[in-house]
Short mmCIF file of C-alpha atoms in Angstrom, two decimals:
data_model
loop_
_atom_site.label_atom_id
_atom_site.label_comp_id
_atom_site.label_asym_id
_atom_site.label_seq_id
_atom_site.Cartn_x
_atom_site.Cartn_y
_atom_site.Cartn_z
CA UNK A 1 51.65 90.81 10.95
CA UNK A 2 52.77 92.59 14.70
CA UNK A 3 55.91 92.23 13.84
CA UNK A 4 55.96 94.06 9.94
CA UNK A 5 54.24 96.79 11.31
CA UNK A 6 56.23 97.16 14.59
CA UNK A 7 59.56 97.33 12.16
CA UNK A 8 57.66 99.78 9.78
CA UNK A 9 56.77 102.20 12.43
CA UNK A 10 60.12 102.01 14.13
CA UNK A 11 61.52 102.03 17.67
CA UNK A 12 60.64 105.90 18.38
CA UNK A 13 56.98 106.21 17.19
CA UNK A 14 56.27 103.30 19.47
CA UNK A 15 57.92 104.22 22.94
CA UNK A 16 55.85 107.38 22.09
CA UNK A 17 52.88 104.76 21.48
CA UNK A 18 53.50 102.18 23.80
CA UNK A 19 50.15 102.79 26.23
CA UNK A 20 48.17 102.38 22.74
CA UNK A 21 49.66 98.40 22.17
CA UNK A 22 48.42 98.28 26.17
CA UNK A 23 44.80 99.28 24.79
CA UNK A 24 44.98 96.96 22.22
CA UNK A 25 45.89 94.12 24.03
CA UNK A 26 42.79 94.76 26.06
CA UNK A 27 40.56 95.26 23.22
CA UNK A 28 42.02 91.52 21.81
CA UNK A 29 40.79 90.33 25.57
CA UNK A 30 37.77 92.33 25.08
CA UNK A 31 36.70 90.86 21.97
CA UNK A 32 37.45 87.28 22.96
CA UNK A 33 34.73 88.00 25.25
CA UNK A 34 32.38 88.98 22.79
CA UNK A 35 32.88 86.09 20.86
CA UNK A 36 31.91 83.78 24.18
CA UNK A 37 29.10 86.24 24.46
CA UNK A 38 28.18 85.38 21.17
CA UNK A 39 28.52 81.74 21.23
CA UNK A 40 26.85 81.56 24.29
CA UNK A 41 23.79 83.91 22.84
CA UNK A 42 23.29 82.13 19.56
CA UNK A 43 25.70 79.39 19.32
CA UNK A 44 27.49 80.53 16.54
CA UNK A 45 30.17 82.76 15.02
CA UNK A 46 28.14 85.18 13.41
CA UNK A 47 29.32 88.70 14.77
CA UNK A 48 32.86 88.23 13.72
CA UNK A 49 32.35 86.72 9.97
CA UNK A 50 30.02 89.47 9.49
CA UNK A 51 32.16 92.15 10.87
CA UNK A 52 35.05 90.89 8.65
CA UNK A 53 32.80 90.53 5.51
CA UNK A 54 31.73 94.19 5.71
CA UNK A 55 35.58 95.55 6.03
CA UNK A 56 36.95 93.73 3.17
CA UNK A 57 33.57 94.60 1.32
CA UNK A 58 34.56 97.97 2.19
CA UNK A 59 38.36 98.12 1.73
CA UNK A 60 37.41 96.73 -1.72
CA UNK A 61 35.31 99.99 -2.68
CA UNK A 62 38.12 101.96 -1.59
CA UNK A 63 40.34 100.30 -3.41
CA UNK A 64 38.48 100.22 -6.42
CA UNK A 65 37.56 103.99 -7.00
CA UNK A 66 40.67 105.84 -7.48
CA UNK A 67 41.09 102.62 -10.21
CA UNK A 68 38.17 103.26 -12.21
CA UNK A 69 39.63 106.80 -13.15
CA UNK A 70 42.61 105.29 -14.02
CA UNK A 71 44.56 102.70 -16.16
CA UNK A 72 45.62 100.12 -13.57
CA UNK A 73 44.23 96.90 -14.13
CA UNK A 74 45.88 95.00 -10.98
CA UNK A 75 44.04 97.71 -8.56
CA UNK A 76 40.82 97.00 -10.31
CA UNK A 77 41.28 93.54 -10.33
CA UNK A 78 42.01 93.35 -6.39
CA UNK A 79 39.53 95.55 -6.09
CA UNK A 80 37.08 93.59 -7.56
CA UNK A 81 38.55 89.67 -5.73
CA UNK A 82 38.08 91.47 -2.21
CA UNK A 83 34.35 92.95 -3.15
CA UNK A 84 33.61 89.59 -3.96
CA UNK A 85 35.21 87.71 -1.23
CA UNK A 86 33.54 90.32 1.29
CA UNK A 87 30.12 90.01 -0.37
CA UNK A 88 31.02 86.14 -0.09
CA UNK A 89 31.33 86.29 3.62
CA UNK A 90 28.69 88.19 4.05
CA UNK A 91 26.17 85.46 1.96
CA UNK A 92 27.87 82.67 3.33
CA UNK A 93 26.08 82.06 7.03
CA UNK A 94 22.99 82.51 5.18
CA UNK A 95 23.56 79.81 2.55
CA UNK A 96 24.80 77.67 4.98
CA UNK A 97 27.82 77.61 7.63
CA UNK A 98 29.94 74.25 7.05
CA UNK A 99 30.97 75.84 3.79
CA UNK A 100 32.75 78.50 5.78
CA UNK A 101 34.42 75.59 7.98
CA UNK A 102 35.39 73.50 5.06
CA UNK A 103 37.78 76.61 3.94
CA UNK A 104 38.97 76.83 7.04
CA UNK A 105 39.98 73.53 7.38
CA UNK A 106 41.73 73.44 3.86
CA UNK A 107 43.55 76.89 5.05
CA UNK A 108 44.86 75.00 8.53
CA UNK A 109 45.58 71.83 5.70
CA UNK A 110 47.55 74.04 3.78
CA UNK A 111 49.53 76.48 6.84
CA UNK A 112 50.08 73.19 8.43
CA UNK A 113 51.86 71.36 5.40
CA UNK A 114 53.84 74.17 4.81
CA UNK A 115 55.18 74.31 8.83
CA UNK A 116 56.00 70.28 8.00
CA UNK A 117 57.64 70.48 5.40
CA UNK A 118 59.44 73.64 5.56
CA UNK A 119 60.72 72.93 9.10
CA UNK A 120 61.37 69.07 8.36
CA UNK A 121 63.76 70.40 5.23
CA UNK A 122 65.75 72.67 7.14
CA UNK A 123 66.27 71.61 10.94
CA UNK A 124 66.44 75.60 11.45
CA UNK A 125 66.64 76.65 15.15
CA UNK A 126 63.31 75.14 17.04
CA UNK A 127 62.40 73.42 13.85
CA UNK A 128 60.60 70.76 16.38
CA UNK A 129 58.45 73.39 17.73
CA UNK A 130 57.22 74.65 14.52
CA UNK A 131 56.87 70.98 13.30
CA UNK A 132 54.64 70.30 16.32
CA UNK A 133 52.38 73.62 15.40
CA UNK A 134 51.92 72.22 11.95
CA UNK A 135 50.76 68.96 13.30
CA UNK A 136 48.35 70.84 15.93
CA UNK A 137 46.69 72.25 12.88
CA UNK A 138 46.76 68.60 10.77
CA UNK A 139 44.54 67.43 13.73
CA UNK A 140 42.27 71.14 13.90
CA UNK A 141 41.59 69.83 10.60
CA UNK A 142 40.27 66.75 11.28
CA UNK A 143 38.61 67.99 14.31
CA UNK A 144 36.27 70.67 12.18
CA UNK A 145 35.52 67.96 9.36
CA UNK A 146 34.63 64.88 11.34
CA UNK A 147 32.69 67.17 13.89
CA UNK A 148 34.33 65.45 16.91
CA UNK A 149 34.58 65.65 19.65
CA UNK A 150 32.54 69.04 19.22
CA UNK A 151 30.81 70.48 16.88
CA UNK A 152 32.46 72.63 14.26
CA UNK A 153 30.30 75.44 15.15
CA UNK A 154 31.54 75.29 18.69
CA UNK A 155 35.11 74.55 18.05
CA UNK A 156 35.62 77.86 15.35
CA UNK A 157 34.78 80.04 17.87
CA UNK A 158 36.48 78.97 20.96
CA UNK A 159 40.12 78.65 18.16
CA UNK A 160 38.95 82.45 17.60
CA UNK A 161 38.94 82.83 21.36
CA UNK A 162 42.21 81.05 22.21
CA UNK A 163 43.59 83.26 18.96
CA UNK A 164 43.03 86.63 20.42
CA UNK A 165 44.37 85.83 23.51
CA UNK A 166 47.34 85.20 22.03
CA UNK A 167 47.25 88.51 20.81
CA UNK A 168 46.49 89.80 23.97
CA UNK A 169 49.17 88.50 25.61
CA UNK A 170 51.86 88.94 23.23
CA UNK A 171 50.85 92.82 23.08
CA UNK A 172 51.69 92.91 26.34
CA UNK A 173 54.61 91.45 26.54
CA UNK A 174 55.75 93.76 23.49
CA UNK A 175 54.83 96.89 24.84
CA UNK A 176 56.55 96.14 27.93
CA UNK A 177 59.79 95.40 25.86
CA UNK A 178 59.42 98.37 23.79
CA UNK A 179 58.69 100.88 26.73
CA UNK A 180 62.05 99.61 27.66
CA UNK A 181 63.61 99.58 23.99
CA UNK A 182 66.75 101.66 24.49
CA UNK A 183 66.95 104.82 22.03
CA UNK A 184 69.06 104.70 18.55
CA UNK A 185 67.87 100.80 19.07
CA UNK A 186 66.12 98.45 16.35
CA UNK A 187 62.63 97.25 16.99
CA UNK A 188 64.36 93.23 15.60
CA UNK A 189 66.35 93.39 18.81
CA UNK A 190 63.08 92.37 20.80
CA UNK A 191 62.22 89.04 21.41
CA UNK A 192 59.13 89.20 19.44
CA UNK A 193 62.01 89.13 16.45
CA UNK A 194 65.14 87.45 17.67
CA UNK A 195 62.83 84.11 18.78
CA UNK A 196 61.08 83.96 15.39
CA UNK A 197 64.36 83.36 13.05
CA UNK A 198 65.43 80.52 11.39
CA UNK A 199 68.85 80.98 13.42
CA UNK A 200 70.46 83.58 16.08
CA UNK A 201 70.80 87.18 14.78
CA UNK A 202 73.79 88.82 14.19
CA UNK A 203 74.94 92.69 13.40
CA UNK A 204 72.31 94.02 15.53
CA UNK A 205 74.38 95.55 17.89
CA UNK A 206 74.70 98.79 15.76
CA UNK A 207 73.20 102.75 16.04
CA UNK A 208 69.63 102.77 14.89
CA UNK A 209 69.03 106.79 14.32
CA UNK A 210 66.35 108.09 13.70
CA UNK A 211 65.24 108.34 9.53
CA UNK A 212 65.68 111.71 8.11
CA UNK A 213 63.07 113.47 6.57
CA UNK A 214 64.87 114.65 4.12
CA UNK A 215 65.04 112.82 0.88
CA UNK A 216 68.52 110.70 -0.02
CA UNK A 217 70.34 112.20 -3.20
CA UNK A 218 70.66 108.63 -4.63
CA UNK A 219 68.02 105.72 -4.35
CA UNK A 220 68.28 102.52 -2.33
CA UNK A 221 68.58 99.82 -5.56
CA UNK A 222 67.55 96.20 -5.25
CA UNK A 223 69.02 93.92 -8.14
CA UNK A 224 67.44 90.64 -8.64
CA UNK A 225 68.69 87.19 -10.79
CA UNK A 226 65.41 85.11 -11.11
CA UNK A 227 66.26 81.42 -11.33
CA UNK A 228 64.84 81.17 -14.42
CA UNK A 229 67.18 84.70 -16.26
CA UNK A 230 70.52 83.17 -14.55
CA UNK A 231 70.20 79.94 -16.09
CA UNK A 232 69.29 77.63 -18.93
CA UNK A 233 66.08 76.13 -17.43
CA UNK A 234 65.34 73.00 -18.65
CA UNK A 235 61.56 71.99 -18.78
CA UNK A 236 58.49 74.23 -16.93
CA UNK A 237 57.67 74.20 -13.33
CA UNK A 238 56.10 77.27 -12.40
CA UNK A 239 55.69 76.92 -8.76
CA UNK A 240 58.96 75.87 -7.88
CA UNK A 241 60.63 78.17 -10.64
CA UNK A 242 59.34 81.15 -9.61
CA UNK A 243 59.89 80.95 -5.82
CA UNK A 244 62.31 78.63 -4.99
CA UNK A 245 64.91 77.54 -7.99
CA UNK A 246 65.25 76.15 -11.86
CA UNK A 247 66.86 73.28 -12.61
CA UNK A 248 68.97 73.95 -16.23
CA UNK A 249 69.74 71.46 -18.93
CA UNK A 250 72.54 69.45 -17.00
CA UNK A 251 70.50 69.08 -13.91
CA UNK A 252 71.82 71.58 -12.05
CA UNK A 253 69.75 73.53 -9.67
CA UNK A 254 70.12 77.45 -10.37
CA UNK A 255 68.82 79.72 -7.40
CA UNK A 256 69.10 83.26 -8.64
CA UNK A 257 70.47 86.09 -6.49
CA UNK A 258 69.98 89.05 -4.98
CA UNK A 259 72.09 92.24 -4.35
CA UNK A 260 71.19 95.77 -2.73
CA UNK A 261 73.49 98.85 -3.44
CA UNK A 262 73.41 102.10 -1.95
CA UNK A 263 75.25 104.49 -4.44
CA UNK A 264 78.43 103.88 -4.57
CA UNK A 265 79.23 103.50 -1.25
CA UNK A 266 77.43 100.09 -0.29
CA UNK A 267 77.35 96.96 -2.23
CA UNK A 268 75.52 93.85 -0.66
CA UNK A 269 75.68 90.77 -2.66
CA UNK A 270 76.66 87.79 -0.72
CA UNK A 271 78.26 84.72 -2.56
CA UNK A 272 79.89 81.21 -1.53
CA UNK A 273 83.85 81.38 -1.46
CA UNK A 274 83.31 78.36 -3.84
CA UNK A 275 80.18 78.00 -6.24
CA UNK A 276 77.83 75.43 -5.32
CA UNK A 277 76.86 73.03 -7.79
CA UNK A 278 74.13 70.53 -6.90
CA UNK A 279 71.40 68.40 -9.00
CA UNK A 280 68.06 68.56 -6.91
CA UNK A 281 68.44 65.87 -4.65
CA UNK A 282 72.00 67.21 -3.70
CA UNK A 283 69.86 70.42 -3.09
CA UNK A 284 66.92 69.39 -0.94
CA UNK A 285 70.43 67.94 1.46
CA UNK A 286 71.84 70.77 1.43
CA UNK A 287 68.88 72.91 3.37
CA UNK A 288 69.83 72.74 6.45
CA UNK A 289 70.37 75.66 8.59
CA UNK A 290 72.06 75.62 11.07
CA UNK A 291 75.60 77.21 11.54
CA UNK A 292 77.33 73.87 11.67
CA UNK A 293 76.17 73.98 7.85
CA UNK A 294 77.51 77.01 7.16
CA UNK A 295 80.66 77.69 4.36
CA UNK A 296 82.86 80.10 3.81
CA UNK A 297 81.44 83.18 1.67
CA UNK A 298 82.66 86.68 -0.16
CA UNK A 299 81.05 89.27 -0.81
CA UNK A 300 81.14 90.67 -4.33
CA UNK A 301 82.83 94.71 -4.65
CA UNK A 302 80.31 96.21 -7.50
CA UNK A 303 77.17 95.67 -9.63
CA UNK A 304 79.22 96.48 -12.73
CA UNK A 305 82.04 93.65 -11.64
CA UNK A 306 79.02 90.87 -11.02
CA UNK A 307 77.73 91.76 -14.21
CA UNK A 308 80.89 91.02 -16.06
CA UNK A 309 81.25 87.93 -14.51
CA UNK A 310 77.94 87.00 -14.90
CA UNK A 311 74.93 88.64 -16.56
CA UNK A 312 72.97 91.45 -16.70
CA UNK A 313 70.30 91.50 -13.57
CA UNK A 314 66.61 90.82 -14.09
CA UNK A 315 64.99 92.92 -12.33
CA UNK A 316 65.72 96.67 -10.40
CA UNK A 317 63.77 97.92 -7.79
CA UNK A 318 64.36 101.57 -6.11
CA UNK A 319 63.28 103.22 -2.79
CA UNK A 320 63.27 106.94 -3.10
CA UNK A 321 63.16 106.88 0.97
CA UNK A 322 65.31 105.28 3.34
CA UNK A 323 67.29 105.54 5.94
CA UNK A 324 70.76 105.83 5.18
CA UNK A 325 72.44 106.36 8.57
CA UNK A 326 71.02 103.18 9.90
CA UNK A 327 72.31 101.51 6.36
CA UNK A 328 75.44 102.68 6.94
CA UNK A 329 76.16 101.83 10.44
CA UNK A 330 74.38 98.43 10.06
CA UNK A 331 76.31 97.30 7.42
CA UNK A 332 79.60 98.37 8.82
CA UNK A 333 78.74 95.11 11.72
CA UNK A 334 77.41 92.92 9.48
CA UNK A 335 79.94 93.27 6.66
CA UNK A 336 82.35 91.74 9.56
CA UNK A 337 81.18 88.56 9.11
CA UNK A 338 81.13 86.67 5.63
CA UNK A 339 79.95 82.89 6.73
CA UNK A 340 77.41 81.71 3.86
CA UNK A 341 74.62 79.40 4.35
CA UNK A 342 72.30 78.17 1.30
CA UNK A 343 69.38 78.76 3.57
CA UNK A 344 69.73 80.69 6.76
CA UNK A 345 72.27 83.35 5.19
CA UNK A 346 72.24 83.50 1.82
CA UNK A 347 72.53 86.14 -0.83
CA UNK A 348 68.50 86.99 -0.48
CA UNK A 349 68.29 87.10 3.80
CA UNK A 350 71.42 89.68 3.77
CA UNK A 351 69.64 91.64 1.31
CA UNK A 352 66.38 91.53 3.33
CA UNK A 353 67.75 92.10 6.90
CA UNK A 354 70.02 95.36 5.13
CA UNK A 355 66.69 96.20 3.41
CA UNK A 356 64.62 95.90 6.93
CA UNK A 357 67.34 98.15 8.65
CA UNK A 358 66.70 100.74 5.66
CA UNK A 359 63.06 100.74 5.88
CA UNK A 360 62.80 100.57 10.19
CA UNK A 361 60.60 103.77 10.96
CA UNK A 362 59.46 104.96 7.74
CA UNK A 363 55.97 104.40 8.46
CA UNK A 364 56.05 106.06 11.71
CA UNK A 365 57.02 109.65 10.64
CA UNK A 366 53.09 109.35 8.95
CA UNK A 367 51.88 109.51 12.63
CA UNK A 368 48.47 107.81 13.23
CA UNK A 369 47.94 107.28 9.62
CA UNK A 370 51.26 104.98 9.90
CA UNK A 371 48.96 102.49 11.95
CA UNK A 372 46.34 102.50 9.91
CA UNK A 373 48.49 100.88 7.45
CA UNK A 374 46.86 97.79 8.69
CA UNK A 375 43.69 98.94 6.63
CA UNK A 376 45.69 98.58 3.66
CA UNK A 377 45.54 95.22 1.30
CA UNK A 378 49.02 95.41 0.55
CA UNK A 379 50.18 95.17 3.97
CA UNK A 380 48.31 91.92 4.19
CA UNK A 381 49.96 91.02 1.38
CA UNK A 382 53.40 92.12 2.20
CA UNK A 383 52.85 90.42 5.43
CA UNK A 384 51.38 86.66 3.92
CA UNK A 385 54.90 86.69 1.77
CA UNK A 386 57.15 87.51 4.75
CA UNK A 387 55.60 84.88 6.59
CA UNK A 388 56.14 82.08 3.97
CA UNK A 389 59.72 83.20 3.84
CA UNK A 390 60.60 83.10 7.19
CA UNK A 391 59.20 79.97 7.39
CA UNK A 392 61.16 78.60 4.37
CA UNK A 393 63.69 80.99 3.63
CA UNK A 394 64.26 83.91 1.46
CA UNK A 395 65.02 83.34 -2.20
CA UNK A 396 65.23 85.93 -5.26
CA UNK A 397 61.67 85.45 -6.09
CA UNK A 398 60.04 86.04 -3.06
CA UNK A 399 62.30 89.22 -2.16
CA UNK A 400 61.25 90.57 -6.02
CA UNK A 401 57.51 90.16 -4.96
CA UNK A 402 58.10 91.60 -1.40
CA UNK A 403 59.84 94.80 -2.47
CA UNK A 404 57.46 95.31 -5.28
CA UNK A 405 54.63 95.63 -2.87
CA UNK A 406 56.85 97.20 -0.26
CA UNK A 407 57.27 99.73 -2.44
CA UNK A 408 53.65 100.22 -3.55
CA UNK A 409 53.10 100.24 0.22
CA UNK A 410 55.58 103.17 1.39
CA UNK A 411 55.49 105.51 -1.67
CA UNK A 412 51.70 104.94 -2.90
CA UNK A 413 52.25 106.54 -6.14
CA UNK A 414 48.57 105.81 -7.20
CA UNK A 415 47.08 107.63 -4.24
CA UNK A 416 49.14 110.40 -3.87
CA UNK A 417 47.91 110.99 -7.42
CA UNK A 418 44.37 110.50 -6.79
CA UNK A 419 44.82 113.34 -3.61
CA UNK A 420 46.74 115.28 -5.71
CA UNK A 421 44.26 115.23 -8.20
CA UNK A 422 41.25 115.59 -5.76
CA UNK A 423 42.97 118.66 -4.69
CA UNK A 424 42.63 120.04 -8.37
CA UNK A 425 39.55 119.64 -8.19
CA UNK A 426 38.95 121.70 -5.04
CA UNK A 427 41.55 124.17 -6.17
CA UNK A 428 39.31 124.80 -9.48
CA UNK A 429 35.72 124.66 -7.62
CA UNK A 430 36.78 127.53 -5.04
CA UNK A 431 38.66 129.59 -8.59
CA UNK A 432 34.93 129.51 -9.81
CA UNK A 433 33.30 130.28 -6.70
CA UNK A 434 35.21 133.20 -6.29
CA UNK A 435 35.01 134.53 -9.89
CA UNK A 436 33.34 137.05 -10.80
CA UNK A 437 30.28 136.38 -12.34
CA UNK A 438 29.59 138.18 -15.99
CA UNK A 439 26.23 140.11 -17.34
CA UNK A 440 24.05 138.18 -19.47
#
């Protein structure tokens, strides 16, 4: 989540903000205390589950009332699952607290089989690491269901302790880092980025200006291949289809792509030098990624050439706002290098990186109201399916559902209609005030 909005709000707003990620690194510490005050007052976790029930209670009304004037049945709906899960919380201590630790187990069952299996399929960089995190939270698991060695309602609390000190700590050590950020720099040289990745960066040594205000005369496009358009699927599995890849009627597993163009000057579409054919068990060998595992790669001239020698794309996706500079002088040291890897540096994580360069700082020309992004569902959103990609790796149908919401995110076309039309509203009310008013 730190590290979405840090690359949202960009290098400059945060050496201009830098004290700020000091306070909140002490209000982490100072809320860890609370929750020790807490446990120690009434031996439970109360003050936090309630505080969280009443702000996705209330982030639910919010979301729901520019809705109900409108046609969009996806707000509503959201609106409605996060009234319900914050009136949920809010019920739940009173109806009884293990049910509240029973979900939280089956969330740490599920994180923690994902870390497993993700990390155990692709030996990425400090794949044992992550493999040992998912087997912490196997046995936080067991620990909150068998109620030993302590009680669940003592162990919840002090993970919520131990979890914002984390924070603390790491917001810190970031705003340290970025108080020293050099300027025209990207926020995903820090360590908080360059540790996370599935392998070392590259191409970040480039001249990160600042966005322009100014709108670009032609939109940042994102063309997407779903596994399932490219190919001649054979059978239905939804899961796997959707996010990962189809396997068509010879057995042959079909992965999609992904391509990003900037007018006519920039084309990003990464391929293999030779296709890569492989049934599914051929596949699952073939994540691995390390650069050991890497082959050699080309990168494809135009949209209307990879149509012709393909198909027609899926999907398209456009960003009114971007920054095109950054693009530009990003892509000229990245473009240097053409290595392909089915995992680590494929067609969908040169897309993404090119995409993140595009979008650094967008969020922090909005000022305060940039940070309070973190208010907003679809950040939590946007940053739930970042996560699962970085921990697996990007693929066609994860970037499709991340730019969607990106989008809705950075433009909020809904909103800006609801103000605009709240502003009508005002507009007329004053007219009629200030009319003159007839004899009857």
């Amino acid at each position: 989540m730190l590290r979405l909005l840090f690359l949202l709000i960009g290098g400059t707003a945060l050496r201009a903000k830098w004290p700020w990620l000091m306070l909140a690194a002490l209000g982490c510490m100072a809320g860890a205390g609370g929750i020790v005050a807490d446990l120690i007052r009434h031996g439970t976790l109360s003050a936090p589950i309630t505080l969280t029930g009443l702000f996705i209670l209330m982030q639910g009304v919010i979301e729901g009332l520019p809705a109900l004037s409108g046609t969009n049945r996806l707000t509503l709906g959201k609106s409605l699952l996060l009234i319900t899960a914050g009136a949920g919380i809010l019920f739940l201590p009173h109806f009884g607290r293990p049910s509240a630790a029973w979900l939280l187990s089956l969330l740490l069952l599920l994180d923690g089989g994902f870390r497993v299996i993700s990390s155990g399929l692709m030996r990425c960089r400090r794949w044992q690491i992550k493999m040992s995190i998912g087997c912490g939270e196997f046995l936080l698991c067991a620990m909150i269901i068998t109620d030993w060695p302590v009680p669940h309602h003592i162990l919840i609390p002090v993970m919520f302790i131990f979890l914002l000190l984390g924070w603390s700590l790491n917001l810190t050590k970031v705003a340290w880092q970025i108080h020293r950020l050099p300027v025209q720099s990207s926020v995903a040289t820090l360590e908080l980025f360059t540790s996370k990745g599935l392998r070392e960066p590259h191409g970040l040594d480039y001249c990160h200006p600042d966005v322009n205000d100014s709108t670009p005369q032609q939109p940042l496009n994102l063309y997407i291949w779903t596994p399932t358009g490219s190919g001649n699927v054979a059978g239905s599995r939804p899961w796997f289809d959707r996010w990962v890849a189809a396997i068509d009627h010879r057995g042959v597993v079909s992965t999609g792509h992904t391509s990003l163009a900037m007018g006519n000057e920039i084309y990003i579409s990464l391929y293999p030098e030779d296709d890569i054919e492989l049934d599914l068990k051929g596949f699952l060998q073939t994540l691995r990624a390390r650069q050991e595992f890497d082959v050699a790669g080309r990168l494809q001239p135009s949209l209307e050439q990879e149509i012709r020698s393909w198909c027609v794309p899926d999907r398209r996706i456009s960003l009114s706002h971007y920054n095109q500079a950054a693009l530009r002088n990003y892509w000229e040291k990245y473009a240097t290098d053409t290595h392909y890897n089915l995992t680590s540096r494929n067609c969908s994580t040169s897309v993404i990186q090119a995409l993140d360069v595009a979008t650094e700082g967008l969020l922090g020309k909005r000022g305060l109201y940039g940070f309070l992004t973190v208010f907003n569902p679809d950040f939590w959103l946007l940053s739930l399916i970042r996560s699962r990609a970085e921990g697996m790796t990007w693929t066609p149908g994860l970037v499709m559902d991340y730019c969607q919401t990106l989008q809705r995110l950075l433009e909020c076309p809904q909103r800006a209609a609801a103000r605009k039309q709240a502003s009508g509203w005002l507009r007329s009310l004053r007219q009629v005030r200030r009319a003159p008013r007839g004899i009857h």
